[in-house]
PDB file of C-alpha atoms in Angstrom:
ATOM      1  CA  UNK A   1      51.489 168.155 -80.456  1.00 92.00           C
ATOM      2  CA  UNK A   2      53.554 167.495 -77.340  1.00 95.00           C
ATOM      3  CA  UNK A   3      53.011 164.379 -75.243  1.00 95.00           C
ATOM      4  CA  UNK A   4      55.704 163.293 -72.799  1.00 96.00           C
ATOM      5  CA  UNK A   5      55.208 160.635 -70.141  1.00 96.00           C
ATOM      6  CA  UNK A   6      57.455 160.355 -67.073  1.00 96.00           C
ATOM      7  CA  UNK A   7      57.626 156.947 -65.343  1.00 95.00           C
ATOM      8  CA  UNK A   8      57.662 158.863 -62.059  1.00 94.00           C
ATOM      9  CA  UNK A   9      56.424 162.384 -61.358  1.00 95.00           C
ATOM     10  CA  UNK A  10      59.260 162.826 -58.852  1.00 95.00           C
ATOM     11  CA  UNK A  11      61.821 163.799 -61.520  1.00 95.00           C
ATOM     12  CA  UNK A  12      59.924 166.834 -62.789  1.00 95.00           C
ATOM     13  CA  UNK A  13      59.007 167.714 -59.198  1.00 96.00           C
ATOM     14  CA  UNK A  14      62.674 167.773 -58.226  1.00 96.00           C
ATOM     15  CA  UNK A  15      63.633 169.799 -61.290  1.00 96.00           C
ATOM     16  CA  UNK A  16      60.986 172.475 -60.642  1.00 96.00           C
ATOM     17  CA  UNK A  17      61.812 172.651 -56.914  1.00 95.00           C
ATOM     18  CA  UNK A  18      65.480 173.050 -57.851  1.00 96.00           C
ATOM     19  CA  UNK A  19      65.018 176.113 -60.053  1.00 96.00           C
ATOM     20  CA  UNK A  20      61.830 177.890 -58.934  1.00 95.00           C
ATOM     21  CA  UNK A  21      63.643 180.051 -56.362  1.00 93.00           C
ATOM     22  CA  UNK A  22      66.324 181.083 -58.857  1.00 93.00           C
ATOM     23  CA  UNK A  23      63.968 182.088 -61.664  1.00 93.00           C
ATOM     24  CA  UNK A  24      60.186 182.418 -61.595  1.00 92.00           C
ATOM     25  CA  UNK A  25      59.229 182.840 -65.247  1.00 93.00           C
ATOM     26  CA  UNK A  26      60.813 180.672 -67.944  1.00 93.00           C
ATOM     27  CA  UNK A  27      60.160 179.003 -71.263  1.00 94.00           C
ATOM     28  CA  UNK A  28      60.107 175.220 -71.562  1.00 95.00           C
ATOM     29  CA  UNK A  29      61.237 174.763 -75.163  1.00 94.00           C
ATOM     30  CA  UNK A  30      60.045 171.372 -76.424  1.00 95.00           C
ATOM     31  CA  UNK A  31      61.462 169.651 -79.506  1.00 95.00           C
ATOM     32  CA  UNK A  32      61.866 166.122 -80.820  1.00 94.00           C
ATOM     33  CA  UNK A  33      65.056 165.855 -78.748  1.00 95.00           C
ATOM     34  CA  UNK A  34      63.436 166.724 -75.417  1.00 96.00           C
ATOM     35  CA  UNK A  35      62.825 169.789 -73.266  1.00 96.00           C
ATOM     36  CA  UNK A  36      65.245 172.648 -72.632  1.00 95.00           C
ATOM     37  CA  UNK A  37      65.056 175.640 -70.316  1.00 95.00           C
ATOM     38  CA  UNK A  38      67.342 178.641 -70.127  1.00 93.00           C
ATOM     39  CA  UNK A  39      66.669 181.578 -67.833  1.00 92.00           C
ATOM     40  CA  UNK A  40      68.557 184.309 -65.974  1.00 91.00           C
ATOM     41  CA  UNK A  41      67.713 185.506 -62.466  1.00 90.00           C
ATOM     42  CA  UNK A  42      66.576 189.109 -61.867  1.00 87.00           C
ATOM     43  CA  UNK A  43      70.053 190.259 -60.853  1.00 88.00           C
ATOM     44  CA  UNK A  44      71.576 188.677 -63.990  1.00 88.00           C
ATOM     45  CA  UNK A  45      74.202 186.961 -61.850  1.00 92.00           C
ATOM     46  CA  UNK A  46      72.886 183.391 -62.166  1.00 94.00           C
ATOM     47  CA  UNK A  47      71.922 181.575 -65.375  1.00 94.00           C
ATOM     48  CA  UNK A  48      69.946 178.328 -65.276  1.00 95.00           C
ATOM     49  CA  UNK A  49      70.259 175.811 -68.124  1.00 95.00           C
ATOM     50  CA  UNK A  50      68.233 172.590 -68.168  1.00 96.00           C
ATOM     51  CA  UNK A  51      68.049 169.693 -70.594  1.00 96.00           C
ATOM     52  CA  UNK A  52      65.601 166.801 -70.159  1.00 97.00           C
ATOM     53  CA  UNK A  53      66.463 164.491 -73.032  1.00 96.00           C
ATOM     54  CA  UNK A  54      63.720 162.476 -74.708  1.00 94.00           C
ATOM     55  CA  UNK A  55      65.275 159.262 -73.332  1.00 94.00           C
ATOM     56  CA  UNK A  56      64.052 160.254 -69.856  1.00 94.00           C
ATOM     57  CA  UNK A  57      60.445 159.695 -70.958  1.00 95.00           C
ATOM     58  CA  UNK A  58      58.808 156.289 -71.305  1.00 94.00           C
ATOM     59  CA  UNK A  59      56.760 157.759 -74.191  1.00 95.00           C
ATOM     60  CA  UNK A  60      57.569 160.972 -75.991  1.00 96.00           C
ATOM     61  CA  UNK A  61      56.406 162.798 -79.090  1.00 95.00           C
ATOM     62  CA  UNK A  62      56.793 166.385 -80.175  1.00 95.00           C
ATOM     63  CA  UNK A  63      55.632 166.938 -83.741  1.00 92.00           C
ATOM     64  CA  UNK A  64      56.989 170.482 -83.931  1.00 92.00           C
ATOM     65  CA  UNK A  65      58.872 172.863 -81.651  1.00 93.00           C
ATOM     66  CA  UNK A  66      56.600 174.187 -78.912  1.00 95.00           C
ATOM     67  CA  UNK A  67      57.374 176.842 -76.285  1.00 94.00           C
ATOM     68  CA  UNK A  68      55.610 176.667 -72.930  1.00 95.00           C
ATOM     69  CA  UNK A  69      55.858 179.925 -70.985  1.00 95.00           C
ATOM     70  CA  UNK A  70      55.533 178.877 -67.354  1.00 95.00           C
ATOM     71  CA  UNK A  71      55.277 180.562 -63.957  1.00 95.00           C
ATOM     72  CA  UNK A  72      57.300 178.080 -61.902  1.00 95.00           C
ATOM     73  CA  UNK A  73      55.624 178.959 -58.592  1.00 95.00           C
ATOM     74  CA  UNK A  74      52.235 178.022 -60.065  1.00 95.00           C
ATOM     75  CA  UNK A  75      53.706 175.004 -61.841  1.00 96.00           C
ATOM     76  CA  UNK A  76      55.181 173.750 -58.553  1.00 95.00           C
ATOM     77  CA  UNK A  77      51.796 173.956 -56.817  1.00 95.00           C
ATOM     78  CA  UNK A  78      50.172 171.779 -59.475  1.00 95.00           C
ATOM     79  CA  UNK A  79      52.999 169.223 -59.575  1.00 95.00           C
ATOM     80  CA  UNK A  80      52.740 168.743 -55.806  1.00 94.00           C
ATOM     81  CA  UNK A  81      49.162 167.464 -56.329  1.00 93.00           C
ATOM     82  CA  UNK A  82      50.501 164.219 -57.782  1.00 93.00           C
ATOM     83  CA  UNK A  83      52.267 161.391 -55.978  1.00 93.00           C
ATOM     84  CA  UNK A  84      56.022 160.953 -56.438  1.00 94.00           C
ATOM     85  CA  UNK A  85      55.537 157.492 -57.950  1.00 95.00           C
ATOM     86  CA  UNK A  86      52.649 158.469 -60.237  1.00 95.00           C
ATOM     87  CA  UNK A  87      53.010 158.415 -63.997  1.00 96.00           C
ATOM     88  CA  UNK A  88      53.055 162.052 -65.163  1.00 97.00           C
ATOM     89  CA  UNK A  89      52.149 163.011 -68.714  1.00 97.00           C
ATOM     90  CA  UNK A  90      52.608 166.518 -70.134  1.00 97.00           C
ATOM     91  CA  UNK A  91      50.241 167.356 -73.002  1.00 96.00           C
ATOM     92  CA  UNK A  92      50.135 170.512 -75.144  1.00 94.00           C
ATOM     93  CA  UNK A  93      48.761 171.445 -78.548  1.00 91.00           C
ATOM     94  CA  UNK A  94      50.923 172.919 -81.317  1.00 88.00           C
ATOM     95  CA  UNK A  95      49.956 176.506 -80.428  1.00 85.00           C
ATOM     96  CA  UNK A  96      49.037 176.098 -76.788  1.00 88.00           C
ATOM     97  CA  UNK A  97      47.562 178.566 -74.337  1.00 93.00           C
ATOM     98  CA  UNK A  98      47.769 175.936 -71.573  1.00 95.00           C
ATOM     99  CA  UNK A  99      49.604 172.730 -70.703  1.00 96.00           C
ATOM    100  CA  UNK A 100      47.828 169.690 -69.254  1.00 96.00           C
ATOM    101  CA  UNK A 101      49.353 167.511 -66.539  1.00 97.00           C
ATOM    102  CA  UNK A 102      47.891 164.024 -66.090  1.00 96.00           C
ATOM    103  CA  UNK A 103      48.828 161.985 -62.996  1.00 97.00           C
ATOM    104  CA  UNK A 104      48.115 158.240 -62.966  1.00 96.00           C
ATOM    105  CA  UNK A 105      48.341 156.324 -59.691  1.00 94.00           C
ATOM    106  CA  UNK A 106      50.111 153.010 -60.357  1.00 91.00           C
ATOM    107  CA  UNK A 107      48.353 151.317 -57.431  1.00 88.00           C
ATOM    108  CA  UNK A 108      44.762 152.311 -58.196  1.00 88.00           C
ATOM    109  CA  UNK A 109      42.508 153.565 -60.978  1.00 87.00           C
ATOM    110  CA  UNK A 110      42.887 157.178 -59.872  1.00 93.00           C
ATOM    111  CA  UNK A 111      43.693 159.617 -62.676  1.00 95.00           C
ATOM    112  CA  UNK A 112      44.113 163.328 -61.885  1.00 96.00           C
ATOM    113  CA  UNK A 113      44.196 166.012 -64.566  1.00 96.00           C
ATOM    114  CA  UNK A 114      45.245 169.636 -64.182  1.00 97.00           C
ATOM    115  CA  UNK A 115      45.654 172.487 -66.625  1.00 96.00           C
ATOM    116  CA  UNK A 116      48.104 175.377 -66.251  1.00 96.00           C
ATOM    117  CA  UNK A 117      47.640 178.584 -68.250  1.00 96.00           C
ATOM    118  CA  UNK A 118      50.741 179.581 -70.164  1.00 96.00           C
ATOM    119  CA  UNK A 119      52.360 183.004 -70.445  1.00 93.00           C
ATOM    120  CA  UNK A 120      54.116 184.965 -73.165  1.00 91.00           C
ATOM    121  CA  UNK A 121      57.646 185.286 -71.800  1.00 88.00           C
ATOM    122  CA  UNK A 122      60.264 187.315 -73.629  1.00 82.00           C
ATOM    123  CA  UNK A 123      63.426 185.299 -73.182  1.00 72.00           C
ATOM    124  CA  UNK A 124      66.465 185.379 -75.439  1.00 67.00           C
ATOM    125  CA  UNK A 125      68.112 181.955 -75.764  1.00 63.00           C
ATOM    126  CA  UNK A 126      71.856 182.381 -75.306  1.00 66.00           C
ATOM    127  CA  UNK A 127      74.449 180.225 -77.020  1.00 66.00           C
ATOM    128  CA  UNK A 128      76.848 179.058 -74.320  1.00 69.00           C
ATOM    129  CA  UNK A 129      80.202 178.048 -75.722  1.00 65.00           C
ATOM    130  CA  UNK A 130      82.208 175.259 -74.144  1.00 72.00           C
ATOM    131  CA  UNK A 131      85.353 176.578 -72.516  1.00 79.00           C
ATOM    132  CA  UNK A 132      88.448 175.230 -70.849  1.00 86.00           C
ATOM    133  CA  UNK A 133      88.242 175.838 -67.122  1.00 93.00           C
ATOM    134  CA  UNK A 134      91.185 176.285 -64.752  1.00 94.00           C
ATOM    135  CA  UNK A 135      89.790 173.530 -62.514  1.00 95.00           C
ATOM    136  CA  UNK A 136      87.111 170.857 -62.606  1.00 95.00           C
ATOM    137  CA  UNK A 137      85.882 169.301 -59.351  1.00 96.00           C
ATOM    138  CA  UNK A 138      83.626 166.286 -59.032  1.00 97.00           C
ATOM    139  CA  UNK A 139      82.341 165.522 -55.534  1.00 97.00           C
ATOM    140  CA  UNK A 140      79.299 164.197 -53.647  1.00 97.00           C
ATOM    141  CA  UNK A 141      76.503 166.716 -54.045  1.00 97.00           C
ATOM    142  CA  UNK A 142      75.249 166.206 -50.493  1.00 97.00           C
ATOM    143  CA  UNK A 143      78.726 167.068 -49.138  1.00 97.00           C
ATOM    144  CA  UNK A 144      78.807 170.293 -51.130  1.00 97.00           C
ATOM    145  CA  UNK A 145      75.316 171.150 -49.897  1.00 97.00           C
ATOM    146  CA  UNK A 146      76.320 170.667 -46.233  1.00 97.00           C
ATOM    147  CA  UNK A 147      79.535 172.667 -46.597  1.00 97.00           C
ATOM    148  CA  UNK A 148      77.690 175.605 -48.133  1.00 96.00           C
ATOM    149  CA  UNK A 149      74.893 175.543 -45.576  1.00 96.00           C
ATOM    150  CA  UNK A 150      77.352 175.362 -42.663  1.00 96.00           C
ATOM    151  CA  UNK A 151      79.544 178.216 -43.931  1.00 96.00           C
ATOM    152  CA  UNK A 152      76.515 180.389 -44.745  1.00 95.00           C
ATOM    153  CA  UNK A 153      76.002 180.827 -40.993  1.00 94.00           C
ATOM    154  CA  UNK A 154      79.195 182.930 -40.935  1.00 95.00           C
ATOM    155  CA  UNK A 155      79.196 184.941 -44.126  1.00 94.00           C
ATOM    156  CA  UNK A 156      77.358 185.980 -47.272  1.00 94.00           C
ATOM    157  CA  UNK A 157      80.305 184.874 -49.407  1.00 95.00           C
ATOM    158  CA  UNK A 158      81.960 181.547 -50.170  1.00 96.00           C
ATOM    159  CA  UNK A 159      85.609 181.508 -51.191  1.00 96.00           C
ATOM    160  CA  UNK A 160      86.887 178.468 -53.075  1.00 96.00           C
ATOM    161  CA  UNK A 161      90.613 177.784 -53.344  1.00 96.00           C
ATOM    162  CA  UNK A 162      91.725 174.858 -55.475  1.00 95.00           C
ATOM    163  CA  UNK A 163      95.203 173.395 -55.799  1.00 91.00           C
ATOM    164  CA  UNK A 164      96.311 169.997 -57.077  1.00 85.00           C
ATOM    165  CA  UNK A 165      96.328 168.674 -53.489  1.00 90.00           C
ATOM    166  CA  UNK A 166      93.113 170.077 -52.014  1.00 94.00           C
ATOM    167  CA  UNK A 167      89.866 172.019 -52.281  1.00 96.00           C
ATOM    168  CA  UNK A 168      89.396 174.643 -49.584  1.00 96.00           C
ATOM    169  CA  UNK A 169      86.027 176.296 -48.907  1.00 97.00           C
ATOM    170  CA  UNK A 170      86.172 179.399 -46.710  1.00 96.00           C
ATOM    171  CA  UNK A 171      83.765 181.935 -45.209  1.00 95.00           C
ATOM    172  CA  UNK A 172      84.773 185.051 -43.296  1.00 93.00           C
ATOM    173  CA  UNK A 173      82.282 187.169 -41.418  1.00 90.00           C
ATOM    174  CA  UNK A 174      81.891 189.614 -38.535  1.00 89.00           C
ATOM    175  CA  UNK A 175      81.201 186.851 -36.018  1.00 89.00           C
ATOM    176  CA  UNK A 176      83.966 184.501 -37.106  1.00 93.00           C
ATOM    177  CA  UNK A 177      85.612 182.480 -39.819  1.00 95.00           C
ATOM    178  CA  UNK A 178      85.231 178.924 -41.058  1.00 96.00           C
ATOM    179  CA  UNK A 179      86.857 176.608 -43.552  1.00 96.00           C
ATOM    180  CA  UNK A 180      86.499 173.064 -44.881  1.00 97.00           C
ATOM    181  CA  UNK A 181      89.322 171.298 -46.683  1.00 97.00           C
ATOM    182  CA  UNK A 182      88.750 168.277 -48.927  1.00 96.00           C
ATOM    183  CA  UNK A 183      91.377 166.005 -50.441  1.00 95.00           C
ATOM    184  CA  UNK A 184      90.920 164.105 -53.695  1.00 93.00           C
ATOM    185  CA  UNK A 185      90.062 160.459 -53.069  1.00 92.00           C
ATOM    186  CA  UNK A 186      88.782 157.429 -54.960  1.00 91.00           C
ATOM    187  CA  UNK A 187      86.164 155.116 -53.482  1.00 87.00           C
ATOM    188  CA  UNK A 188      86.046 151.958 -55.592  1.00 89.00           C
ATOM    189  CA  UNK A 189      83.082 150.450 -53.729  1.00 90.00           C
ATOM    190  CA  UNK A 190      81.066 153.678 -53.787  1.00 89.00           C
ATOM    191  CA  UNK A 191      82.218 155.740 -56.788  1.00 88.00           C
ATOM    192  CA  UNK A 192      79.637 158.425 -56.005  1.00 88.00           C
ATOM    193  CA  UNK A 193      81.618 159.185 -52.824  1.00 93.00           C
ATOM    194  CA  UNK A 194      84.816 159.915 -54.760  1.00 95.00           C
ATOM    195  CA  UNK A 195      86.322 163.398 -55.031  1.00 95.00           C
ATOM    196  CA  UNK A 196      88.352 164.285 -58.120  1.00 95.00           C
ATOM    197  CA  UNK A 197      90.205 167.439 -59.105  1.00 94.00           C
ATOM    198  CA  UNK A 198      91.471 168.257 -62.598  1.00 94.00           C
ATOM    199  CA  UNK A 199      93.702 171.303 -62.430  1.00 94.00           C
ATOM    200  CA  UNK A 200      95.141 173.479 -65.178  1.00 93.00           C
ATOM    201  CA  UNK A 201      95.722 176.525 -62.954  1.00 93.00           C
ATOM    202  CA  UNK A 202      95.193 177.194 -59.263  1.00 92.00           C
ATOM    203  CA  UNK A 203      91.836 178.813 -58.523  1.00 93.00           C
ATOM    204  CA  UNK A 204      90.812 181.434 -55.980  1.00 94.00           C
ATOM    205  CA  UNK A 205      87.231 182.611 -56.540  1.00 95.00           C
ATOM    206  CA  UNK A 206      84.472 184.021 -54.338  1.00 95.00           C
ATOM    207  CA  UNK A 207      80.713 183.610 -54.835  1.00 96.00           C
ATOM    208  CA  UNK A 208      77.559 184.943 -53.212  1.00 95.00           C
ATOM    209  CA  UNK A 209      76.147 182.332 -50.865  1.00 95.00           C
ATOM    210  CA  UNK A 210      72.560 183.419 -51.497  1.00 94.00           C
ATOM    211  CA  UNK A 211      72.989 182.137 -55.067  1.00 96.00           C
ATOM    212  CA  UNK A 212      74.843 179.012 -53.917  1.00 96.00           C
ATOM    213  CA  UNK A 213      71.902 178.315 -51.580  1.00 95.00           C
ATOM    214  CA  UNK A 214      69.642 178.124 -54.638  1.00 95.00           C
ATOM    215  CA  UNK A 215      72.120 176.002 -56.594  1.00 97.00           C
ATOM    216  CA  UNK A 216      72.356 173.298 -53.918  1.00 97.00           C
ATOM    217  CA  UNK A 217      68.594 172.748 -54.174  1.00 96.00           C
ATOM    218  CA  UNK A 218      69.516 170.527 -57.130  1.00 96.00           C
ATOM    219  CA  UNK A 219      71.202 168.049 -54.750  1.00 96.00           C
ATOM    220  CA  UNK A 220      68.274 165.605 -54.939  1.00 95.00           C
ATOM    221  CA  UNK A 221      68.793 165.213 -58.705  1.00 96.00           C
ATOM    222  CA  UNK A 222      72.238 163.625 -58.627  1.00 96.00           C
ATOM    223  CA  UNK A 223      74.643 161.911 -56.217  1.00 96.00           C
ATOM    224  CA  UNK A 224      77.477 164.070 -57.523  1.00 97.00           C
ATOM    225  CA  UNK A 225      77.999 167.668 -58.547  1.00 97.00           C
ATOM    226  CA  UNK A 226      80.538 168.828 -61.113  1.00 97.00           C
ATOM    227  CA  UNK A 227      82.020 172.286 -60.451  1.00 97.00           C
ATOM    228  CA  UNK A 228      84.046 173.991 -63.175  1.00 96.00           C
ATOM    229  CA  UNK A 229      85.846 177.190 -62.196  1.00 96.00           C
ATOM    230  CA  UNK A 230      88.190 179.672 -63.812  1.00 93.00           C
ATOM    231  CA  UNK A 231      89.488 182.823 -62.158  1.00 88.00           C
ATOM    232  CA  UNK A 232      87.292 185.896 -62.799  1.00 82.00           C
ATOM    233  CA  UNK A 233      84.807 184.144 -65.091  1.00 89.00           C
ATOM    234  CA  UNK A 234      81.418 182.522 -64.345  1.00 92.00           C
ATOM    235  CA  UNK A 235      81.620 179.086 -62.732  1.00 95.00           C
ATOM    236  CA  UNK A 236      79.556 176.119 -63.851  1.00 96.00           C
ATOM    237  CA  UNK A 237      77.728 173.913 -61.324  1.00 97.00           C
ATOM    238  CA  UNK A 238      76.242 170.818 -62.962  1.00 97.00           C
ATOM    239  CA  UNK A 239      73.947 167.990 -61.863  1.00 97.00           C
ATOM    240  CA  UNK A 240      73.765 165.225 -64.451  1.00 96.00           C
ATOM    241  CA  UNK A 241      70.406 163.586 -65.194  1.00 94.00           C
ATOM    242  CA  UNK A 242      69.788 160.149 -66.700  1.00 89.00           C
ATOM    243  CA  UNK A 243      69.551 161.918 -70.053  1.00 92.00           C
ATOM    244  CA  UNK A 244      70.403 165.597 -69.731  1.00 95.00           C
ATOM    245  CA  UNK A 245      71.544 167.971 -67.014  1.00 96.00           C
ATOM    246  CA  UNK A 246      70.734 170.889 -64.751  1.00 97.00           C
ATOM    247  CA  UNK A 247      73.430 173.579 -64.923  1.00 96.00           C
ATOM    248  CA  UNK A 248      73.898 176.820 -63.043  1.00 97.00           C
ATOM    249  CA  UNK A 249      76.343 179.445 -64.327  1.00 95.00           C
ATOM    250  CA  UNK A 250      77.290 181.809 -61.501  1.00 95.00           C
ATOM    251  CA  UNK A 251      79.340 185.000 -61.830  1.00 93.00           C
ATOM    252  CA  UNK A 252      82.005 185.433 -59.120  1.00 93.00           C
ATOM    253  CA  UNK A 253      82.207 188.318 -56.694  1.00 88.00           C
ATOM    254  CA  UNK A 254      85.090 190.760 -56.922  1.00 76.00           C
ATOM    255  CA  UNK A 255      86.822 192.704 -54.162  1.00 63.00           C
ATOM    256  CA  UNK A 256      85.152 195.971 -55.097  1.00 52.00           C
ATOM    257  CA  UNK A 257      81.634 194.527 -54.763  1.00 47.00           C
TER     258      UNK A 257
END
């Protein structure tokens, strides 16, 4: 049996809102260690990888591995029924055909219970090996979100150039060009505002902004985003959770595309 209680429903709300436009059908794989999700978008350009470690929950038990096949659009509608500050408990039997969501209002005796029918989803779980990237950036997630949204008004592509001295984001379109340059900096009083660059090799990669627009929906999950890029290989965009992460692996665009 699975029973996991969140202190606040807002965390799972943010997670679902962050990934539901990238992938619609996915398996929530539940084990004693927590909940994992791995899914690829229809174009097979973007891979989503999620880990919600058991330490996130105030109470958690999972007696055996359970897979919950979920339509995220439907899941999102149910989760919106609860308040952000409500306790949220996920409950499922060992061989479930549905998952139960129980919302408890901390300020009253109101308890709301919803049931979502599960689906059989054929999804191969990929083993993603750790790799050494040419560059690793750590920066405020809200700054990255704004840069991408601003440059998306000019182009469908985002070019990222990284040297030891700067990070340059560029967009070039029919109506004009735009660029934003950031310099590494350390903010001792507000570490979340710091920008760091670890560089093994200079990077010049281009990505589709329609996929980046989905990635930045994870901004509400973390003050900072970690971006790992190597030339001509998929980049990793990561939001760290209290225990776990939300990662997006995005293939770059090439000149012949």
